[in-house]
Structure formats: C-alpha cells, structure tokens
C-alpha cells in the first residue's frame, strides 16, 4: 500500500470552510456555469445550436470546486460535457456560446463545436468526445510538467461510464507507476447515455472501488457540495504538486436534464430525479452562504452580474457571422496549411 | 410495399432475421432499453427479450471481442458500434482478430457476424463523430463492407449481411436516417456484392456510395437538364465484395468515370476504383478519371463549414463539366 | 461483495490430492509439453523453425493442471506462448511441430505459425499474438455457451504483462456483469518481454490485486504445483459451469528461458533464475509422486512414451514438405476463396 | 561516411536529436534497459538516463496518449509502437485525437511528436506481426507518414521527423533492419516530402517504398539486362507529404507507371498514386497504370507462403513486361 493512503480521506474529513472570498468565487463560478448552460439549452431549442450539446446542469459544483482550487497554469482535460470545466478556467463566455452556435467568434471559429472546446492559453487543454481518450493525454501533460519541473498539475474529468473502457485502466496504472502529477475526477452521475451505470458495472462505486487496483486511495464524495469539492481538490492538487503522485476522486452528482440535445431523460425514475433536484448544488450553496451570514446583496450582485454576462455573450455570439469558408481547410499542420502533397 | 425510414429499416431487418433464426443475438451500448441513440433498434428488446438484445458497458473492445467469440462458437451476433469513429478504439479486434483468424487457421472457423455503425457527416457533430471510415474497412483483407443509400437496401442488405457466413461491417449513413423509401413487404434480402445502376446514361459514369448517392442523382439531373449530359449513376452499395462487373460495363460504355466519395481524399475507395479502371480498362477511357472527395481534412463542426467540405451536387456537376471540356 | 467470495480460496485451502490416474495424467501432460518444447528449441537452433517461437518451459504445470481439469468440449484461449495449452487439449504433436516448422502437415498448413495455433475440434480456440485481444473473445465464447445452455466453460490464459492493457479491464468487467462461464488465468512469470512486471505495475499481484475491481475473488497460487493448479482449475470450472460466474486466477510461475527465439534472458538475475530452476514443476512433481509411492516404472513409462512421441512427431514433420503455394490465398472467406470482387 | 545498419541508424538519429534538444524524450515497451526488441535503441538509456528514455507497461493507449499530452505541453516526444500491427490497439489516440486536435481547435496547439514502429513482412512472424499499414496512416488527415528504405534515410528522415512540428508516423521495415549502408558523418537531416530518383530511365516509372525499393531496383536491373527496358525507379520515402512533383516529372517522361507496394491490394498507397496520375496526368499516359501489391490477404507465416505473396523482383519484371506488350 501506498504511503499517501488516507491523505485525501483526511482532507475530506477535516474539510473546513473556505475563506469568504473563495466561497463567493465558488458561488460565482457555479452561477456562471448555470446561466450559460441554461442559455445554451434555450439556444438549442431555438435551433441556433445545431448538432448536439451535452449539458452539465446540476453538476456545477464539480467544475467550480476544481476551478477555484487550480493554479492558473494547471492543465484541465474534459469531455464533450465540458462547457463548465472550460468556462471556469477563465475562458470567454462569448467564445463558448459562439462555438456552440458555429459562429466566427467561437472559441474554435466553429471548427470544433460543442464537444471540443479548448483554450490552451488558459490551460483548458481540450474537450474530448471519445470516451476515455483524454485520460492518457492528461497523464502525458502531467509527465511533461514532471519532466520540466514546472509544478503544474493536470486535472482530468470524466464520467462514470468511462470507468469501463480500456483507456481508464491503462491511464491510471501508467500515472501511478510514474507518480505523475495528475488528478483524475470521475463525475458519477449514475448514467452513461441512457443506461444506468449499475447495470453494466461490476462494482458499486465505479471509480473508487477500483482505486486499489492502481495503488490509489479510494475517495468518494458528495459532488454537489462545492465546499467539499474545493477541499478535496485542493488536497489532491497539493499532493500532486508536491510529488505525491496521482489521485482518483469519485464525486457523486446528477445531471438535471437528459444526456444530450433534446433527450428528456425519461429512462430515469421520477423520484430519483426529484430527489436530486432537491440537492441542486447551487440552491444548497446559496442557502448555506445565507445561513453562514453572507449578505444577500453580495449574492444577488453575483447573480445579476452573471445574468448580464450571459445576455451580453449571447448577443455578441448572435451578432457574429458564420466562420469564413476558407478556414475549412486550414491549420491541419503547424504551418497553417492542409497540404498533403508537394 | 411499405414506406419506411432508413432508421426503421434497420430494426426491421434485425427483427426479420431474429425471428427466422434464434442464433441471431444483438449487443451494444444503449441499444436495448433505450432503442439506440439513433432510435434504430426500437422494439427489439420487447420482442426478443434481454437474452437476445443486450445493453453493454462502454467497452467497445469487449463488445467486438465478444461478438467474435460468439460467432466462432455457433451464434450469429450483431454488434452496434454507435459511431463509426469509435472503430478506432476496438480496431484491433476487427482487423487483427476477426479479419485474420479464418485465414490464419487454414479455415478452421468462420465468423458469421455483423458490426453496424452510424457513419459519416452532415449532422454538425464535429470531427470525432462525423467521419466516413468505410475506406479503413475496405483496406483490410477479411472484412466485407456494405454501405446502403436507401431504406430498402438497409433492410435487404442488412438481412443478407446477417445471413452471410463472413464478417460484415455495415455502415449506416447518419444523415440518411430520416429519409423514407418504399421497402418490399415480407422477407426482403438483397445479395451482397451487387452495385445498382440507378440511372442510365451514355456520357459519363458517376459511381457513388451512401449519402453521396442522392447527391450524385441530383447532379445527374442537373447535368441532363442544364448541360444535356447523360450521366449513368451507380450506387456501389458494397465495397467488398466490389461489383467491378457493373462498374466496368458502364465505364466501357461511357468511357468516362467520376467517383464520389465522402471519405477524405487519400486512399479512399474511389482511389481503388480509379486504379482498377486505370489498370484494366485504360484503353476504353476517353478522359481522366476524376475523384470527388471530402478534402483531406477532419470534418469541421459549424454547418457552413461542414457543408463546404462535403461533396455537393454542385461540386459533382462542376467535376463532370471539367471532364467534359 | 459477491456471494462467491472465498469459494476458490477454500478450494485452494482444502485442495486434496487428485486420484492416482489424474496424477499420472498430470505428469504425462507436463512431460509431453516439456519434450515438445525442448524439441522446438532444438529445431529453432537448427533453423528449422523460422520466424519466432515463445516457449513456456517451466510453466507446464499450468497447462497440465487446467488441461486435466477441463471437459473435452470446454473452450481454451491462449497466447503466442500457447504451444502447451494447445497440446494438452489433445492436439497432435506432429501438427504442432509441423506448424512451427511451416510444413504442410502443420496444424494450420503453415498459414498461422507458432503464434496462432488453433484446433477448433479439440476446443483449442486459438492462440492470439496481440496482448489482451483474446480476453474479450473468450468472454464471447462463454456468452455463447451461456446462451446455448451448453454447460461449456471458456478458459483464457494470459501473462502478467497483459494485466496493464485495456482489453484486460473491459473483459473482466464484461464477464462479471453478465456472469459468464469464463475462467481467466494470469500466468505471472514476473516479466513481460524483458521488463520486470513490478517496474511497470501499480500493484504487487498484477491480476489478483485487481480482482476486487471486478467484484471477483482474489486468488494467487503457486503455479508450479500441478496438484494445486488442478484443484483450483476444477473449482473455478465448476463455479462457472454451475452458473457462479467468472473467476480470475493468478498463478505464479517462471519461464526457464528467454522471452522468444534465442533471447538468452540475461536481464534476469542469476539467483532468481537459479531459485526458480529449483522449483521446476516437473522435477518437483516427479519427486512427489515417488514420495507418495508411485512406481518409478510407471513414471519411466510415461517418459519413454513421450520421448518416443516427440521423436516420431519431429520425424513426421521433417518428412512433410512445404505447404502448397496455392493455399496462400485461400480461406479468407467461408466459401474458401479470397475474392474481393465480383 | 560510416557504414551503419538500418537498425543502428535508428538509435543514431534519436541520439543525434536528443543531444541537440533536451525536450526530446523517448518512451515505449522494452526500449530502455533492453535496447528494444529489434535492438534499435541500444545505448540510449545509458547516454540519456531514465528520465528521457523510459520503459512502459504494455499499454499502447497510455503510450500514445502520453505522447500526445507531452507534445501539446512543450516536449518533443518519440514513442515506439513495437510492431505496426499494434497501432490497432491505440488507433483512436492516433487518428481521432492526435491527428484531429490541431484542426479542431483552430490551430491552438501543434503536436511535434514521432511514433516509430517496425512494419512489414518477410520475417515469418505470421499475420499479426507482419502487415504493412502505411496505407492506414496515409488515409488519415493530420498524420505525416514516412517509410525509409535505407540506413542513411532512416537517420536523416527520422531526425527530420523529430524536428517536424507535426505528428509523424515513422515506419521502419523490419526485414531491412540488418541491411547496411553508408550514412553521412555528423548531423544528417533529410527533409520530409522528397521522393528520390534512384535510377534514371526513359521507358517506365517504377514507384516503390521501403522494402519494395531494393526489389524494384533489382527488377530494373533485370529489365535493362534482359529486356533492354530502361526503368526509372523512385523511392517515395514519404507518403505524406507526397512528392507528386518528382513522380509526375518522371511519368511525364516515361508515359508509363508501375507502383510497387507491400500493403494488401485494396486502398493501398499505390491506388492513391495511380488515381492522381489517372486524373492529372492522363493525357501523358501511353498505357495502363499497373499496381503490384501483396494480394488482399493477411500474411501467411511459412516461409514459402510468405515469399509467394509479397511482391518480388520477378513479379515486378513480369508486370512491366505485360505493360510493355
Ligand atoms: C468510445 C466511445 N464509446 C461510446 C461513445 C458514445 N457516448 C458518448 S457519451 C456516452 C456516455 C458516457 O457516460 P459517462 O462516462 O458516465 O459520462 P456522462 O455523459 O454521464 O457525463 C457514450 C456512451 C463515445 N463517445 N465514445
Ligand atoms: C498490444 C501488444 N503490445 C505489445 C506486444 C509485444 N509483446 C509480445 S509478448 C509481450 C510480453 C507479454 O508479457 P506477458 O503478458 O507477461 O506474457 P508472457 O510473454 O510473459 O507469457 C509483449 C510486450 C504485443 N504482442 N501486443
Ligand atoms: Mg455518467
Ligand atoms: Mg510474463
């Protein structure tokens, strides 16, 4: 067994309350995610977002808790359900909505779409739409940080369903044997697309019950508690940064809506949905802040600020035209071209 | 005849074959209770039950490997790989195991299996959920490769694929799922390896596949109407076995060939058809062989960009006109 | 936790001595493997076996123990290091040596080679040369047996190095959730090709320490003890056959020689090699039989019989010509052809 | 000049580049302590230490994924995939992630990485350790594809691949590892994308790659000696970028083209070259374009059988003669 065993469990156990500023930041981040994705849903319904889009409404505490805990130069890797993970790194909301809408102002000028958001200057190292693929890539970024002695950490988000694919297994073993500074975060929202994870998984906690297979500490936390996510994120980042190697954290959460697009999520029992709606991370956090004596006005200010932000972002994205057609065959190669002959 | 969508034809074919042979079983992600993410498999769980129609974890290697193991021990499994792009995560099982094992073992066993997938662009899903990879499959000895362009062929060719004693990769074109078409009533089976001449013409042969077929037909109409060029349009339908007889007969007649493929430029199936004609029918040709392809780039996501790169009827028309010059 | 927990451990604990006939059969099987592979080594050195060949000298107790315990119609799946696993199913030694030598009499008429032995009539379902690939295939055969209610079990052999590849993970989870009748056997011989497994694996027992990740019982046994292998094999087969689902068994063993071809295995410490040579499964078993009162003459008889068998097999293979060239493009398809056009 | 084997040229190139740039790192199975299963990487661990030359588990997805992650964060990694056949177990990382991410993200990052592998037949290893898959790679937009035929090019092209800002798949032909050749002293770099005319001739152009190059040269000699046919032999060296200028210049002169490829028939790189010529140089041609390929089967293991399917100098000669008829 590893000498770090218990370190993260201890962090969870002793998680205090973050300082006041951090708490408002956590609320701000969650609120920004919420308004942005609600707007994305509306835009989808208006057919202004084509193709598909995978919302993480209900899962905001995870993005916010890690986002607040990460250093600016840390790396984050996420999936198609990665709008929030991208936003919390400080990426422009206009650029995100613009990308979902396929506009010129989009983060990727419309070349990537909702499933592939990346902003490398902010350390948002991409959204990957093939299950598990980004897990070894995150290990590679961590390897690079380790080799360059940069003190950076890579954080990699993925879903419960992802724990059954081969890349999960290879990545965790690989990260552990090289003691890489990478934090793997399994957002267990109980479902793959439409199939309940319990139906297709040999263990109850798809990530945590497998941690020991990689010499890692099993950690399961309430992913709808932003303070707790922040605490465990801080501890895992610190462990990685100080040479203590990788970690695997399972956070329990729930998506309010369906898997993607207009999926109504009808395969989920009503009571289950209702119970989780009760546990909305933002409602809970707002009430907690108030109970802890935070001024309602500072909360309202954040809400107003984010509401204005999303309105402005939507407007700018709407005003942006379609991308110029010339970019359809640029930037395959580093020289900017896509030439395959000479 | 019944009007069925391309999507409905998938489940119709599977149901037809499952009724006929109880060794036919079906597995994949979200295919049973949910009826498939493209709603191509609705009703199958209800009719055939959970032992024959099984949801799996997100484990494509396990899905394809299990399909192989079942096929070599007496079942006739059908697997779904949700998007053809995901073949890349289980490619070893497909190309190194399924495709080679009969040959390597001197014919000791055969692999009566089908792997279906949603292939191709047009849905604004971005580069990892939109590519056409039928050429990947064609390049591998030991795989049969089928890609229908209409609901009737979905039903008939999928039924034939399920009955076939060899492994068949069955590429459904996702932008065609909503299209409707007359499908013969009762048992419907279309033998693999027959291209179909959809439109006769004497000036140029246009060979197309899947989503490119309706575009080629539209181009042919424009060529006739606006340029008095009579194009013969052939739906290849099956890349392996490849019906060179039908293609060659047409090219011998028209002396000119244009291929229209959705896969990116390099080493696409059009290159194979072109090289066959350049080798075996050279003396019959009266002009260059033109290939219309998606340029050699991944598919962009924004609608305007995706439309710009996929071969369009206009691009087909322009290519034929250039050839006719 | 699963209700079968402890079942295999109990079998190991209570492993009695197999009956006299079985014990002679175990000895016979081990001896047949030994003489065949020693001969294969000689033939390789004489350049009569081209390409490559991966011997399992020293690992015979595993093949023999499982071979003796399996029902004739059970399925076995193995790797490039699979000559013994193939032979113990009752496959012709001439056909195996002939295949290694690329002769017409070869099991696959020379089309497969040493890494791809298969004899489907004997339930020897093939040797797979890409790490991990056969693990899901074995699950599929087990699924087929389950569906057909045939009572057959699939046994799948692989090495320690194989536990770090994705297919391992997917297969075990898949086998467990469907409770498939498959027995996975990890032959831990301490090395992948030249790299010690401990250097690249996050846990000490590469298979057993991961069993719980699939809801399976952890089992590690001495793989050089044929009686013990036989006992655990019998228990695992029985569990699978009676609907108790899959198992994962780690057997500790050692290859006497290098990884393949003429690899002298110099990366292994001398003392390690010496210690394991002391634990040669055949020497040990012979001594044990004698100690338990088995007649030296019945042992000698087996030895003479297998010596004669391998001489004859070699002779027949040598006498066989190269395969007819026409077969180089036959049997790609079920109709016997390799035609791709019509 | 120094006489080096094709095998030694691999480590010479890696050492040259690692000395020059400490961001170059190298990982793979058995490459460090053991010096590689083909002994292509001996001495590197000793010289560069375990932080730059690292042994990995049997986890090709982790190897290639880590290579990608390292490349996008400032390193210049080199990965070894032991046999090219094993690309199938990590194909997703190669084709869906590495190849697409720069394009999809509007050029936000580049991927200065190399994946080396042992490719091709002739070693009697059987179908899962012998195939030529350079055509798989060529079919994927976003990958550069290099396959040298001699030690000097191994060193020079591998060095160029390591310096290249884009992902390069580097196919070493395993049957050539033992061949020796003069390699320039000192720093040696051969730019990617230049085919090489190895032998001039006016009657027919023979385009070949890797192990087929010496066979094509042998065939050209026979054609000259026994049939007075002057063949021009071109070593393609790099499939992407493809030097169509050199190939077209030659075909314009000879008016006849034969391609010789080791990959199986369908959708090989020869099909692409043939289709390019059939489209763009049609009017210069005076006869069919002939492709010599391995037939569309997996490689058999027995020496007699393997030799029967791989393209031989004799088969090349026969194909040219048939064309000349
Ligand atoms: C290799 C692969 N297989 C299947 C899919 C299709 N797919 C997209 S999302 C998804 C479910 C993923 O579930 P989970 O990991 O729990 O993430 P969540 O969507 O719940 O965030 C599936 C099966 C895919 N993208 N990649
Ligand atoms: C996917 C894949 N990667 C690498 C190899 C090359 N290779 C062949 S055997 C081997 C070592 C396997 O080790 P282990 O699983 O312990 O089996 P053993 O050889 O010890 O029986 C390797 C790396 C391969 N065949 N397939
Ligand atoms: Mg989920
Ligand atoms: Mg081993």
Short mmCIF file of C-alpha atoms and ligand atoms in Angstrom, two decimals, chain A residues 54 59 79-81 129-132 158-163 165 187 189 191-193 197 255 259, chain B residues 29-30 58 60 82-83 86 89 129, ligand 1:
data_model
loop_
_atom_site.label_atom_id
_atom_site.label_comp_id
_atom_site.label_asym_id
_atom_site.label_seq_id
_atom_site.Cartn_x
_atom_site.Cartn_y
_atom_site.Cartn_z
CA UNK A 54 -24.24 17.92 -23.60
CA UNK A 59 -23.04 19.20 -11.85
CA UNK A 79 -15.16 15.65 -22.16
CA UNK A 80 -17.96 16.70 -24.52
CA UNK A 81 -19.76 17.55 -21.25
CA UNK A 129 -15.59 13.29 -27.37
CA UNK A 130 -14.39 9.71 -27.45
CA UNK A 131 -14.83 8.04 -24.12
CA UNK A 132 -11.62 7.72 -22.12
CA UNK A 158 -14.71 12.02 -16.94
CA UNK A 159 -17.96 10.20 -16.27
CA UNK A 160 -18.96 7.00 -14.51
CA UNK A 161 -19.48 5.24 -17.83
CA UNK A 162 -15.89 5.93 -18.73
CA UNK A 163 -14.63 3.66 -15.97
CA UNK A 165 -13.27 1.43 -21.06
CA UNK A 187 -18.20 12.59 -12.09
CA UNK A 189 -23.96 10.99 -12.43
CA UNK A 191 -25.87 7.09 -16.13
CA UNK A 192 -23.86 6.58 -19.24
CA UNK A 193 -26.09 7.86 -22.06
CA UNK A 197 -24.18 2.62 -14.62
CA UNK A 255 -27.40 15.85 -14.43
CA UNK A 259 -27.76 13.12 -21.91
CA UNK B 29 -24.45 0.42 -25.92
CA UNK B 30 -27.96 1.72 -25.23
CA UNK B 58 -18.87 1.45 -22.76
CA UNK B 60 -16.03 -1.46 -27.41
CA UNK B 82 -22.53 3.66 -32.01
CA UNK B 83 -20.46 5.90 -34.29
CA UNK B 86 -15.31 4.53 -32.42
CA UNK B 89 -10.99 2.10 -30.01
CA UNK B 129 -18.48 11.87 -34.61
C1 LIG E 1 -15.57 5.10 -27.18
C2 LIG E 1 -16.91 5.72 -27.12
N1 LIG E 1 -17.98 4.94 -27.00
C3 LIG E 1 -19.22 5.45 -26.95
C4 LIG E 1 -19.40 6.80 -27.02
C5 LIG E 1 -20.80 7.39 -27.02
N2 LIG E 1 -21.06 8.06 -25.76
C6 LIG E 1 -20.95 9.39 -25.64
S1 LIG E 1 -21.25 9.91 -24.10
C7 LIG E 1 -21.55 8.34 -23.56
C8 LIG E 1 -21.89 8.11 -22.14
C9 LIG E 1 -20.75 8.47 -21.24
O1 LIG E 1 -21.12 8.26 -19.92
P1 LIG E 1 -20.28 8.85 -18.72
O2 LIG E 1 -18.85 8.48 -18.86
O3 LIG E 1 -20.95 8.46 -17.49
O4 LIG E 1 -20.33 10.44 -18.93
P2 LIG E 1 -21.59 11.41 -18.83
O5 LIG E 1 -22.12 11.54 -20.23
O6 LIG E 1 -22.57 10.83 -17.88
O7 LIG E 1 -21.02 12.71 -18.38
C10 LIG E 1 -21.42 7.44 -24.59
C11 LIG E 1 -21.63 6.00 -24.48
C12 LIG E 1 -18.26 7.61 -27.16
N3 LIG E 1 -18.34 8.93 -27.26
N4 LIG E 1 -17.02 7.05 -27.20
#
